[in-house]
Coordinates of C-alpha atoms and ligand atoms in Angstrom, one line a residue:
M6 CA 0.0 0.0 0.0
R7 CA 1.1 3.6 -0.7
S8 CA 3.0 5.1 2.2
A9 CA 0.7 7.2 4.3
S10 CA 3.3 9.3 6.0
K11 CA 3.8 11.9 3.2
V12 CA 1.8 13.8 0.7
A13 CA 0.4 11.2 -1.7
I14 CA 1.0 13.0 -5.0
R15 CA 4.0 11.9 -7.0
P16 CA 6.2 14.9 -7.5
V17 CA 7.0 15.7 -11.1
T18 CA 10.3 17.5 -11.6
G19 CA 10.3 20.6 -13.7
L20 CA 6.7 21.4 -13.4
P21 CA 5.5 24.6 -11.6
P22 CA 3.8 24.3 -8.2
I23 CA 0.1 24.8 -7.7
L24 CA -0.3 28.5 -7.3
H25 CA -3.7 28.6 -5.7
T26 CA -4.7 27.1 -2.4
Q27 CA -8.3 27.3 -1.1
D28 CA -9.2 26.1 2.4
H29 CA -12.6 24.4 3.1
Q30 CA -14.3 22.8 6.0
I31 CA -16.0 20.1 4.0
L32 CA -15.7 19.2 0.3
V33 CA -18.3 17.2 -1.5
V34 CA -17.2 16.0 -4.9
G35 CA -20.0 15.2 -7.4
S36 CA -23.4 16.7 -8.0
G37 CA -25.6 13.6 -8.6
L38 CA -28.3 12.7 -6.1
A39 CA -25.6 11.6 -3.5
G40 CA -23.6 14.8 -3.6
L41 CA -26.5 17.2 -3.8
L42 CA -28.3 15.6 -0.9
T43 CA -25.2 15.3 1.2
A44 CA -24.5 19.0 0.8
L45 CA -28.1 19.9 1.6
R46 CA -28.3 17.7 4.6
L47 CA -25.1 19.3 5.9
A48 CA -26.6 22.8 5.8
P49 CA -26.1 25.2 7.5
R50 CA -22.5 23.9 7.9
P51 CA -20.3 25.4 5.2
V52 CA -19.7 23.0 2.3
T53 CA -18.0 23.3 -1.0
L54 CA -19.7 21.2 -3.7
L55 CA -17.6 20.7 -6.8
T56 CA -18.4 18.9 -10.0
K57 CA -16.7 18.4 -13.3
T58 CA -19.8 18.9 -15.5
P59 CA -20.8 22.4 -16.7
F60 CA -24.0 22.4 -14.7
L61 CA -24.9 21.0 -11.3
A62 CA -27.3 18.5 -12.8
G63 CA -25.1 15.8 -14.2
G64 CA -24.2 12.2 -13.7
S65 CA -26.5 9.1 -13.9
S66 CA -28.9 10.6 -11.4
D67 CA -30.3 13.0 -14.0
L68 CA -31.0 10.0 -16.3
A69 CA -32.7 7.8 -13.7
Q70 CA -36.1 6.6 -14.9
G71 CA -37.8 3.9 -12.8
G72 CA -37.5 5.6 -9.4
I73 CA -36.7 4.9 -5.7
A74 CA -37.6 1.7 -4.0
A75 CA -39.0 2.2 -0.5
A76 CA -41.4 0.3 1.7
V77 CA -43.9 3.1 2.1
A78 CA -47.1 1.4 1.1
L79 CA -49.5 0.3 3.8
D80 CA -49.3 -3.3 2.7
D81 CA -45.4 -3.2 2.5
C82 CA -42.7 -3.4 5.2
P83 CA -39.0 -2.9 5.4
A84 CA -38.5 -6.6 6.2
D85 CA -40.0 -7.6 2.9
H86 CA -37.9 -5.0 1.0
A87 CA -34.8 -6.3 2.8
A88 CA -35.7 -9.9 1.9
D89 CA -36.1 -9.0 -1.8
T90 CA -32.8 -7.2 -1.7
L91 CA -31.0 -10.1 -0.1
A92 CA -32.5 -12.6 -2.5
V93 CA -31.2 -10.7 -5.6
G94 CA -27.8 -10.0 -3.9
A95 CA -27.1 -13.8 -4.3
G96 CA -25.6 -14.4 -0.9
L97 CA -23.1 -11.5 -0.9
C98 CA -25.0 -8.7 0.7
D99 CA -24.1 -7.4 4.2
E100 CA -27.3 -8.3 5.9
A101 CA -27.2 -5.6 8.6
M102 CA -26.6 -2.9 6.0
V103 CA -29.5 -4.2 3.9
R104 CA -31.8 -4.0 6.9
L105 CA -30.6 -0.5 7.7
L106 CA -31.2 0.5 4.0
A107 CA -34.7 -0.9 4.0
E108 CA -35.7 0.5 7.4
E109 CA -34.1 4.0 7.1
G110 CA -35.0 4.1 3.4
A111 CA -38.7 4.1 4.1
S112 CA -38.4 7.0 6.5
A113 CA -35.9 8.8 4.3
A114 CA -38.4 8.6 1.4
R115 CA -41.2 9.8 3.5
L116 CA -39.1 12.8 4.6
L117 CA -38.4 13.7 0.9
I118 CA -42.1 13.6 0.2
A119 CA -42.9 15.7 3.3
E120 CA -40.2 18.2 2.1
G121 CA -42.1 18.7 -1.1
L122 CA -40.0 16.9 -3.6
P123 CA -42.2 16.5 -6.7
F124 CA -43.0 12.7 -6.5
D125 CA -46.0 11.4 -8.5
L126 CA -48.9 11.2 -6.0
D127 CA -52.6 10.4 -6.3
G128 CA -55.4 12.8 -5.6
Q129 CA -55.1 12.1 -1.8
G130 CA -51.4 12.8 -1.7
V131 CA -50.5 9.1 -1.6
P132 CA -47.4 8.1 -3.6
L133 CA -48.1 6.2 -6.9
L134 CA -45.9 3.1 -6.8
G135 CA -44.3 1.3 -9.8
Q136 CA -43.4 -2.4 -10.0
E137 CA -39.9 -3.5 -11.0
A138 CA -38.1 -6.8 -11.3
A139 CA -37.8 -9.1 -8.3
H140 CA -39.8 -6.8 -6.0
R141 CA -42.6 -8.8 -4.5
R142 CA -45.0 -5.9 -4.8
P143 CA -45.2 -2.3 -6.3
R144 CA -42.7 -0.3 -4.3
I145 CA -41.1 2.2 -6.6
L146 CA -41.7 5.9 -6.0
H147 CA -41.4 7.9 -9.2
A148 CA -41.5 11.5 -10.4
G149 CA -42.5 13.0 -13.8
G150 CA -43.6 9.5 -14.8
D151 CA -40.3 7.9 -16.0
A152 CA -38.3 11.2 -15.6
T153 CA -37.6 10.5 -11.9
G154 CA -34.0 11.4 -11.9
H155 CA -34.3 14.6 -13.9
T156 CA -37.3 15.8 -11.9
L157 CA -35.7 15.2 -8.5
V158 CA -32.3 16.5 -9.5
Q159 CA -33.8 19.7 -10.8
A160 CA -35.6 20.2 -7.5
L161 CA -32.5 19.5 -5.5
V162 CA -30.3 21.8 -7.6
A163 CA -32.8 24.6 -7.0
R164 CA -32.5 24.0 -3.3
V165 CA -28.7 23.9 -3.4
R166 CA -28.6 27.2 -5.3
G167 CA -30.9 28.7 -2.6
T168 CA -28.7 27.5 0.3
P169 CA -26.1 30.1 1.2
S170 CA -23.9 27.7 3.1
I171 CA -23.2 25.7 -0.1
R172 CA -20.5 27.0 -2.4
V173 CA -20.8 25.5 -5.8
L174 CA -17.8 25.0 -8.2
E175 CA -18.9 23.8 -11.6
R176 CA -16.5 22.7 -14.4
T177 CA -14.0 21.7 -11.7
C178 CA -12.4 18.4 -12.2
A179 CA -11.0 16.6 -9.1
V180 CA -7.7 15.1 -10.2
D181 CA -6.1 13.5 -7.1
L182 CA -6.7 13.2 -3.4
V183 CA -4.0 14.6 -1.2
T184 CA -3.2 12.8 2.0
A185 CA -0.7 13.7 4.7
G186 CA 0.3 11.7 7.8
G187 CA -2.3 9.1 6.7
K188 CA -5.2 11.5 6.7
M189 CA -7.1 13.5 4.1
A190 CA -5.5 16.9 3.4
G191 CA -7.7 17.8 0.4
L192 CA -7.6 17.4 -3.3
L193 CA -6.1 18.7 -6.4
A194 CA -8.5 20.0 -9.1
C195 CA -8.4 21.7 -12.4
Q196 CA -10.7 24.6 -13.1
A197 CA -12.5 25.5 -16.3
D198 CA -9.8 28.0 -17.3
G199 CA -7.1 25.4 -17.0
S200 CA -5.7 26.7 -13.7
W201 CA -5.0 24.3 -10.9
V202 CA -6.2 24.6 -7.3
F203 CA -5.2 22.8 -4.2
H204 CA -8.5 22.5 -2.3
R205 CA -7.1 22.0 1.2
C206 CA -9.5 20.2 3.5
A207 CA -9.5 17.5 6.2
R208 CA -12.9 16.1 5.3
V209 CA -13.8 15.0 1.8
V210 CA -17.0 13.2 0.6
L211 CA -16.5 11.6 -2.7
A212 CA -19.8 11.2 -4.6
T213 CA -18.5 10.8 -8.1
G214 CA -20.8 8.0 -9.4
G215 CA -20.1 5.0 -11.4
I216 CA -18.0 3.4 -14.1
G217 CA -20.3 2.8 -17.0
S218 CA -18.1 4.8 -19.5
L219 CA -15.5 2.1 -19.2
Y220 CA -17.7 0.0 -21.4
L221 CA -18.5 0.3 -25.1
R222 CA -22.2 0.0 -24.6
T223 CA -23.6 1.7 -21.5
T224 CA -26.6 3.6 -20.2
N225 CA -24.3 5.9 -18.2
P226 CA -23.4 9.5 -19.2
P227 CA -19.9 10.2 -20.5
E228 CA -18.7 11.6 -17.2
A229 CA -19.1 8.1 -15.5
T230 CA -15.4 7.4 -15.9
A231 CA -14.6 5.9 -12.4
D232 CA -12.8 9.0 -11.2
G233 CA -13.7 8.6 -7.6
L234 CA -12.8 4.9 -7.6
A235 CA -9.4 5.5 -9.2
M236 CA -8.6 8.5 -7.0
A237 CA -9.5 6.6 -3.8
A238 CA -7.5 3.6 -5.1
R239 CA -4.4 5.7 -5.7
A240 CA -4.7 7.1 -2.2
G241 CA -4.7 3.6 -0.8
A242 CA -8.4 3.1 0.1
R243 CA -10.0 -0.3 0.6
L244 CA -12.2 -1.4 -2.3
G245 CA -14.7 -4.2 -2.5
D246 CA -17.0 -6.2 -4.8
L247 CA -15.3 -4.8 -7.9
E248 CA -16.2 -7.7 -10.1
F249 CA -19.9 -7.0 -9.9
V250 CA -20.9 -4.8 -12.9
Q251 CA -24.7 -4.8 -13.6
F252 CA -25.9 -4.8 -17.2
H253 CA -29.4 -3.5 -17.8
P254 CA -31.2 -5.8 -20.2
T255 CA -33.2 -3.2 -22.1
A256 CA -31.1 -0.4 -23.6
L257 CA -32.6 0.9 -26.8
V258 CA -30.3 -0.1 -29.7
V259 CA -29.7 3.2 -31.5
T260 CA -26.2 4.7 -31.2
P261 CA -23.3 3.4 -33.1
A262 CA -21.4 1.6 -30.4
G263 CA -18.4 3.6 -29.1
D264 CA -19.4 7.1 -29.9
G265 CA -19.5 7.9 -26.2
R266 CA -23.2 8.7 -25.9
P267 CA -25.3 6.7 -23.5
M268 CA -27.7 4.1 -24.9
P269 CA -31.3 5.3 -24.0
L270 CA -32.8 3.2 -21.3
L271 CA -36.2 1.5 -21.5
T272 CA -37.0 1.4 -17.9
E273 CA -37.8 -1.8 -16.1
A274 CA -41.0 -0.2 -14.9
L275 CA -42.3 -0.9 -18.5
R276 CA -42.0 -4.6 -17.8
G277 CA -43.6 -3.9 -14.4
E278 CA -46.6 -2.7 -16.3
G279 CA -46.6 -5.6 -18.7
A280 CA -44.1 -4.9 -21.5
Q281 CA -42.8 -8.2 -22.9
L282 CA -39.4 -9.2 -24.3
R283 CA -39.5 -11.1 -27.5
D284 CA -36.8 -13.1 -29.4
G285 CA -35.9 -12.9 -33.1
A286 CA -39.0 -15.1 -33.9
G287 CA -41.3 -12.9 -31.8
R288 CA -41.6 -15.4 -29.0
R289 CA -41.8 -14.5 -25.3
F290 CA -38.6 -16.2 -24.2
M291 CA -38.5 -15.1 -20.6
V292 CA -41.4 -17.4 -19.7
D293 CA -39.1 -20.3 -20.3
E294 CA -36.2 -18.8 -18.5
H295 CA -37.5 -18.0 -15.0
P296 CA -40.8 -18.3 -13.0
L297 CA -41.0 -14.5 -12.8
A298 CA -40.6 -14.3 -16.6
D299 CA -40.0 -10.7 -17.7
L300 CA -39.7 -9.6 -14.1
A301 CA -36.9 -12.0 -13.2
P302 CA -33.9 -10.5 -11.4
R303 CA -31.9 -8.2 -13.7
D304 CA -28.9 -10.4 -14.0
V305 CA -31.1 -13.3 -15.2
V306 CA -32.9 -11.2 -17.8
A307 CA -29.7 -9.5 -19.0
L308 CA -28.0 -12.8 -19.6
A309 CA -31.0 -14.2 -21.4
V310 CA -31.1 -11.2 -23.7
W311 CA -27.3 -11.3 -24.2
R312 CA -27.3 -14.9 -25.3
R313 CA -29.8 -14.2 -28.0
V314 CA -28.2 -11.0 -29.2
A315 CA -24.8 -12.8 -29.3
A316 CA -26.4 -15.4 -31.5
G317 CA -27.4 -12.8 -33.9
E318 CA -31.0 -12.4 -33.0
T319 CA -32.8 -9.1 -32.7
V320 CA -34.4 -9.0 -29.3
T321 CA -37.3 -6.6 -29.0
L322 CA -39.3 -5.1 -26.2
D323 CA -43.0 -4.9 -26.9
L324 CA -44.2 -1.8 -25.0
R325 CA -47.8 -2.0 -26.1
P326 CA -49.2 -3.9 -23.1
A327 CA -47.5 -1.4 -20.8
L328 CA -48.7 1.7 -22.7
A329 CA -52.3 0.2 -22.8
R330 CA -52.3 -0.5 -19.1
A331 CA -50.5 2.6 -17.6
G332 CA -51.1 5.2 -20.3
A333 CA -48.5 7.0 -22.4
D334 CA -48.2 9.8 -19.7
R335 CA -46.5 7.3 -17.5
F336 CA -43.5 6.9 -19.9
P337 CA -42.8 10.3 -21.6
T338 CA -39.0 9.9 -21.6
V339 CA -39.1 6.4 -23.2
L340 CA -41.6 7.5 -25.8
A341 CA -39.5 10.6 -26.7
F342 CA -36.4 8.4 -27.1
C343 CA -38.2 6.1 -29.4
R344 CA -39.7 8.8 -31.5
E345 CA -36.5 10.7 -31.8
I346 CA -35.1 7.8 -33.8
G347 CA -38.3 7.2 -35.8
L348 CA -39.7 4.3 -33.9
D349 CA -43.3 4.1 -32.9
P350 CA -43.6 1.7 -29.9
T351 CA -47.4 2.0 -30.0
T352 CA -47.4 -0.1 -33.1
T353 CA -44.1 -2.0 -33.2
P354 CA -41.7 -3.7 -30.6
V355 CA -38.4 -1.9 -30.4
P356 CA -34.9 -3.4 -30.5
V357 CA -33.0 -3.8 -27.2
A358 CA -29.6 -5.0 -26.0
P359 CA -27.9 -5.2 -22.6
A360 CA -25.6 -2.3 -21.6
A361 CA -23.3 -1.7 -18.6
H362 CA -25.5 0.2 -16.1
Y363 CA -24.3 0.0 -12.5
H364 CA -21.4 -0.9 -10.4
M365 CA -22.2 -2.8 -7.2
G366 CA -18.5 -2.5 -6.1
G367 CA -16.6 0.5 -5.1
V368 CA -14.9 2.2 -2.2
V369 CA -15.7 0.2 1.0
T370 CA -17.6 2.2 3.6
D371 CA -19.1 1.6 7.0
A372 CA -22.7 2.5 8.0
D373 CA -21.7 6.2 8.2
G374 CA -20.0 6.3 4.8
R375 CA -16.5 6.3 6.3
T376 CA -13.8 4.8 4.1
S377 CA -10.6 3.2 5.3
L378 CA -8.8 6.6 4.8
P379 CA -9.4 8.9 7.8
G380 CA -11.2 12.0 6.6
L381 CA -12.6 10.4 3.4
W382 CA -16.3 9.4 3.1
A383 CA -17.9 7.9 0.0
C384 CA -21.5 8.1 -1.0
G385 CA -23.8 6.9 -3.8
E386 CA -22.8 4.5 -6.6
L387 CA -19.1 5.0 -5.9
A388 CA -19.5 3.5 -2.4
C389 CA -19.5 -0.1 -1.5
T390 CA -21.8 -0.2 1.5
G391 CA -22.5 -3.9 1.1
V392 CA -26.2 -3.4 0.4
H393 CA -26.2 -4.8 -3.2
G394 CA -24.0 -7.9 -2.9
A395 CA -23.6 -9.6 -6.3
N396 CA -26.5 -7.9 -8.0
R397 CA -28.5 -4.8 -7.2
L398 CA -32.3 -4.9 -6.7
A399 CA -34.0 -2.4 -9.1
S400 CA -34.2 1.2 -7.8
N401 CA -32.2 0.5 -4.7
S402 CA -29.4 2.8 -5.9
L403 CA -31.1 6.1 -5.5
L404 CA -32.4 4.8 -2.2
E405 CA -28.8 4.0 -1.1
A406 CA -27.7 7.5 -2.1
I407 CA -30.5 9.1 -0.1
V408 CA -30.1 7.0 3.1
F409 CA -26.3 7.3 3.2
A410 CA -26.2 11.0 2.3
G411 CA -28.3 11.5 5.5
R412 CA -26.0 9.3 7.5
I413 CA -22.8 10.9 6.3
A414 CA -24.2 14.4 7.0
R415 CA -25.1 13.3 10.5
D416 CA -21.7 11.8 11.1
L417 CA -19.9 14.9 9.8
G418 CA -22.2 17.2 11.7
A419 CA -21.4 15.4 15.0
L420 CA -17.6 15.9 14.6
A421 CA -15.8 18.8 16.3
A422 CA -14.1 21.2 14.0
A423 CA -11.0 19.7 12.3
D424 CA -7.6 21.1 13.0
P425 CA -6.4 23.4 10.2
V426 CA -4.6 21.6 7.4
T427 CA -1.2 23.2 6.8
V428 CA 0.1 20.9 4.0
P429 CA 1.8 23.0 1.2
P430 CA 0.4 22.6 -2.3
P431 CA 1.9 19.8 -4.3
P432 CA 3.4 20.3 -7.8
R433 CA 1.0 20.1 -10.6
P434 CA 1.0 16.7 -12.4
A435 CA 2.3 16.1 -15.9
V436 CA -0.4 16.1 -18.5
P437 CA -0.3 14.9 -22.2
G438 CA -0.3 17.8 -24.7
A439 CA -2.7 18.5 -27.5
D440 CA -0.7 16.3 -29.9
A441 CA -1.5 13.2 -27.8
G442 CA -5.2 13.7 -28.4
P443 CA -5.7 11.1 -31.2
E444 CA -3.6 8.4 -29.3
M445 CA -5.6 9.1 -26.1
A446 CA -8.9 8.8 -28.0
A447 CA -7.8 5.5 -29.6
L448 CA -6.7 4.1 -26.2
A449 CA -10.0 5.1 -24.6
L450 CA -12.0 3.4 -27.4
E451 CA -9.8 0.3 -27.2
L452 CA -10.3 0.1 -23.4
R453 CA -14.0 0.4 -23.8
R454 CA -14.1 -2.4 -26.4
T455 CA -11.8 -4.6 -24.3
L456 CA -13.9 -4.3 -21.2
Y457 CA -17.2 -4.8 -23.1
E458 CA -15.9 -7.9 -24.9
Q459 CA -13.6 -9.5 -22.2
V460 CA -14.8 -8.1 -18.9
G461 CA -18.5 -7.8 -19.8
L462 CA -21.6 -9.7 -19.2
A463 CA -20.2 -13.1 -20.0
R464 CA -16.6 -13.7 -18.9
H465 CA -14.0 -16.5 -19.0
H466 CA -10.4 -17.0 -17.9
Q467 CA -8.8 -16.5 -21.3
G468 CA -10.6 -13.2 -22.1
L469 CA -10.0 -11.9 -18.6
A470 CA -6.3 -12.9 -18.6
A471 CA -5.9 -11.3 -22.0
A472 CA -7.5 -8.1 -20.7
R473 CA -5.3 -8.1 -17.6
D474 CA -2.2 -8.6 -19.6
G475 CA -3.2 -6.1 -22.3
L476 CA -4.1 -3.4 -19.7
A477 CA -1.0 -4.0 -17.5
G478 CA 1.2 -1.7 -19.5
W479 CA -1.4 1.0 -20.1
S480 CA -0.8 3.0 -16.9
G481 CA 2.8 3.3 -18.2
R482 CA 1.7 4.3 -21.6
V483 CA -0.5 7.1 -20.2
A484 CA 2.3 8.2 -17.9
A485 CA 4.7 8.3 -20.9
L486 CA 2.3 10.5 -22.8
A487 CA 2.0 12.8 -19.8
A488 CA 5.8 13.1 -19.4
A489 CA 6.1 13.9 -23.1
G490 CA 3.4 16.6 -22.7
A491 CA 5.2 18.1 -19.7
A492 CA 8.5 18.2 -21.6
T493 CA 6.9 20.6 -24.1
G494 CA 6.4 23.1 -21.3
A495 CA 3.1 24.3 -22.7
P496 CA 0.4 24.5 -20.0
P497 CA -2.4 22.1 -20.8
T498 CA -6.0 23.3 -21.3
A499 CA -8.8 22.2 -19.0
A500 CA -10.1 19.9 -21.8
E501 CA -6.7 18.3 -22.1
V502 CA -6.5 17.8 -18.4
V503 CA -10.0 16.2 -18.2
R504 CA -9.2 13.9 -21.1
W505 CA -6.1 12.7 -19.3
V506 CA -7.8 12.4 -15.9
E507 CA -10.5 10.3 -17.3
L508 CA -8.2 8.0 -19.3
R509 CA -5.9 7.5 -16.4
N510 CA -8.8 6.7 -14.1
R511 CA -10.4 4.4 -16.7
V512 CA -7.2 2.4 -17.0
L513 CA -6.7 1.9 -13.3
A514 CA -10.4 1.1 -12.6
A515 CA -10.4 -1.4 -15.6
R516 CA -7.3 -3.1 -14.2
L517 CA -8.9 -3.4 -10.7
I518 CA -12.2 -4.7 -12.0
T519 CA -10.5 -7.2 -14.3
A520 CA -8.3 -8.5 -11.4
A521 CA -11.4 -9.0 -9.2
A522 CA -13.3 -10.7 -12.0
L523 CA -10.3 -13.1 -12.7
A524 CA -10.2 -14.1 -9.0
R525 CA -13.9 -15.1 -8.7
H526 CA -14.1 -18.7 -10.0
E527 CA -17.8 -19.0 -10.0
S528 CA -20.9 -17.4 -11.5
R529 CA -22.9 -15.3 -9.0
G530 CA -25.3 -12.5 -9.5
A531 CA -23.9 -10.1 -12.2
H532 CA -20.6 -12.0 -12.4
Y533 CA -21.1 -14.7 -15.0
R534 CA -18.2 -16.9 -16.0
T535 CA -18.7 -19.3 -18.9
D536 CA -15.8 -21.5 -17.5
F537 CA -17.5 -21.6 -14.0
P538 CA -21.2 -21.4 -15.0
Q539 CA -22.6 -22.2 -11.5
P540 CA -22.3 -20.7 -8.1
A541 CA -19.5 -22.4 -6.1
N542 CA -20.7 -24.5 -3.2
P543 CA -19.9 -23.2 -0.6
G544 CA -19.9 -19.8 -2.3
Q545 CA -16.8 -17.7 -2.4
P546 CA -16.6 -14.8 0.1
R547 CA -16.7 -11.1 -0.7
R548 CA -13.4 -9.8 -2.1
F549 CA -11.6 -6.7 -0.9
L550 CA -8.5 -5.2 -2.4
T551 CA -6.4 -2.1 -2.7
A552 CA -4.5 -0.8 -5.7
A553 CA -1.3 -2.3 -4.2
D554 CA -2.8 -5.7 -4.9
L555 CA -2.5 -5.2 -8.7
Ligands
LIG22 P1 -24.0 10.4 -10.3 O1 -25.5 10.8 -10.4 O2 -23.5 9.6 -11.5 O3 -23.2 11.7 -10.1 C1 -21.8 11.7 -10.2 C2 -21.3 13.2 -10.1 O4 -19.9 13.2 -9.9 C3 -21.6 14.0 -11.4 O5 -22.0 15.2 -11.0 C4 -20.2 14.1 -12.0 O6 -20.1 15.3 -12.8 C5 -19.3 14.1 -10.8 N1 -17.9 13.8 -11.0 C6 -17.5 12.6 -11.5 N2 -16.1 12.6 -11.6 C7 -15.7 13.9 -11.1 C8 -14.5 14.5 -10.9 N3 -13.3 13.9 -11.2 N4 -14.5 15.8 -10.4 C9 -15.6 16.4 -10.1 N5 -16.8 15.8 -10.3 C10 -16.9 14.6 -10.8 N6 -31.1 3.8 -9.9 C11 -32.3 3.8 -9.2 O7 -32.2 3.5 -8.0 N7 -33.5 4.0 -9.8 C12 -33.6 4.3 -11.1 O8 -34.7 4.5 -11.6 C13 -32.4 4.3 -11.9 N8 -32.4 4.6 -13.2 C14 -31.3 4.7 -13.9 C15 -31.3 5.0 -15.3 C16 -30.1 5.3 -16.0 C17 -30.2 5.6 -17.4 C18 -28.9 5.2 -15.3 C19 -27.6 5.4 -16.0 C20 -28.8 4.8 -14.0 C21 -30.0 4.6 -13.3 N9 -30.0 4.2 -11.9 C22 -31.2 4.1 -11.2 C23 -28.7 4.2 -11.2 C24 -28.6 5.5 -10.5 O9 -29.1 6.5 -11.3 C25 -27.2 5.9 -10.1 O10 -26.6 4.8 -9.5 C26 -27.2 7.0 -9.2 O11 -27.9 8.1 -9.7 C27 -25.8 7.4 -8.8 O12 -25.8 8.7 -8.1 P2 -24.5 9.3 -7.7 O13 -24.9 10.7 -7.1 O14 -23.7 8.4 -6.9 O15 -23.7 9.6 -9.0
LIG23 C1 -34.8 1.3 -14.7 O1 -35.6 2.2 -14.6 O2 -35.0 0.3 -15.3 C2 -33.6 1.5 -13.9 C3 -33.8 1.2 -12.5 C4 -32.5 1.0 -11.8 O3 -31.4 1.0 -12.4 O4 -32.6 0.7 -10.6

């Protein structure tokens, strides 16, 4: 593991020091649901919220469709929600954390409703609840029909903007965590104008979202490049469950693969309302695959779709039963996606394929979101709280963000003021220059293809080992490009920095995920190995590692 006794940024000779230092009490990195809510729950404590996107509303949260799972119905209870979560997690959930999620989730969701977040309610003010895969009853709160994420994020952004204790820094890309004496000392970030700032701070909450952009086909936005995972890994944090990457079975097939844009999602709530998957011959294949048919756990449906797509079939989703039952108003986002590309789902089933969607693994935290690094918390998709195990139950991600944002804010709020951090600014890192652009773009595309083909939904030793060996030299290649860029002496632009940050992080995260996938010699949840097609008996335990294990 990296030595904790000195500043954890590798000095680069010949480069100028960081000129600007800003001191903060609490830094929250990322403005998805996890970051926005953590900052709001901390008010009136002063918080700086920084995000790399041009606007606060970014990340996967803005794209979320189905909603938030919570046992708020009169005929529901947290024990049932926990049981469904544990069943889908395939034996690898942390049971105590799951019970905490289900119990506190119900009250956290009720609190959001009481605070006036614009959930879809009936005439009496009772939440309308959707049904999604492997939930024993309708349990999914939604907003704006299938525009849940966008509707909630917009409302939270307005509240953040109206909260004087929250200072917002947009277009600010966190590059590396800085530690001193084994504790958090802040982070290095690049601003929109290309200037570098050392944000000095003893308490940092990372809420940087997931890793979908490591894959050629994904539902995630381009900013989901595993930045938080890689930053925490470089700083020596403990990571867990990294092999478990969830593929969503029903991404709409539109974009040419690899252009960086997310594949539009066709929410599972459609199948909850009766939409049906059909194979190339138009048959309902899920009825032969699982007793819950189209509402089987997500890993089961994704694999069944994948097998057919890999065999050259066009798998379609027939939305007509859902639209007839729930009405078109329930799914405005999905209908807009289809119509944008000239498909009319009211008359014809639409083509779907699995796409990388969610990372169950991440930076290991305790019940208060604390990581193994003193002064560092992790929240949202980045965190590995243990609630998802080998496979996440639908709509439990937004719930996890909500529950743990509240817990992290309470934990931070209960702490006495931190001693001032006096660490001097580190030198700025070396960054590849403009001329490295084509090579970096080619590497990013090759990495996305490698992960999709060899560390994707169906894995085997040969492919994983080839990915491991292929990727092993990539960190060195990226470093060499950076050194060459530094040698030119030209200061990099913000766009060049972000491109380098994301590629460097993708490479490290890809290597970590591949290493974890190679080590699990069984199929379990979202981790399917064609060379070990069954779960081991007894099952293999959860796997934890650090970057030093690579
Ligand atoms: P995000 O919302 O992804 O936010 C991450 C933030 O970090 C962004 O603001 C980004 O700009 C910022 N960031 C990243 N790197 C840096 C950096 N280096 N410096 C500064 N800022 C950085 N889950 C559900 O529970 N229910 C659903 O209905 C649902 N639907 C989904 C639909 C889609 C299409 C997708 C992609 C996911 C869906 N999920 C759903 C999953 C869920 O949306 C995500 O897991 C969740 O929103 C993650 O929230 P987050 O706040 O952790 O991260
Ligand atoms: C969906 O709406 O199908 C996505 C829900 C989720 O990822 O939990």
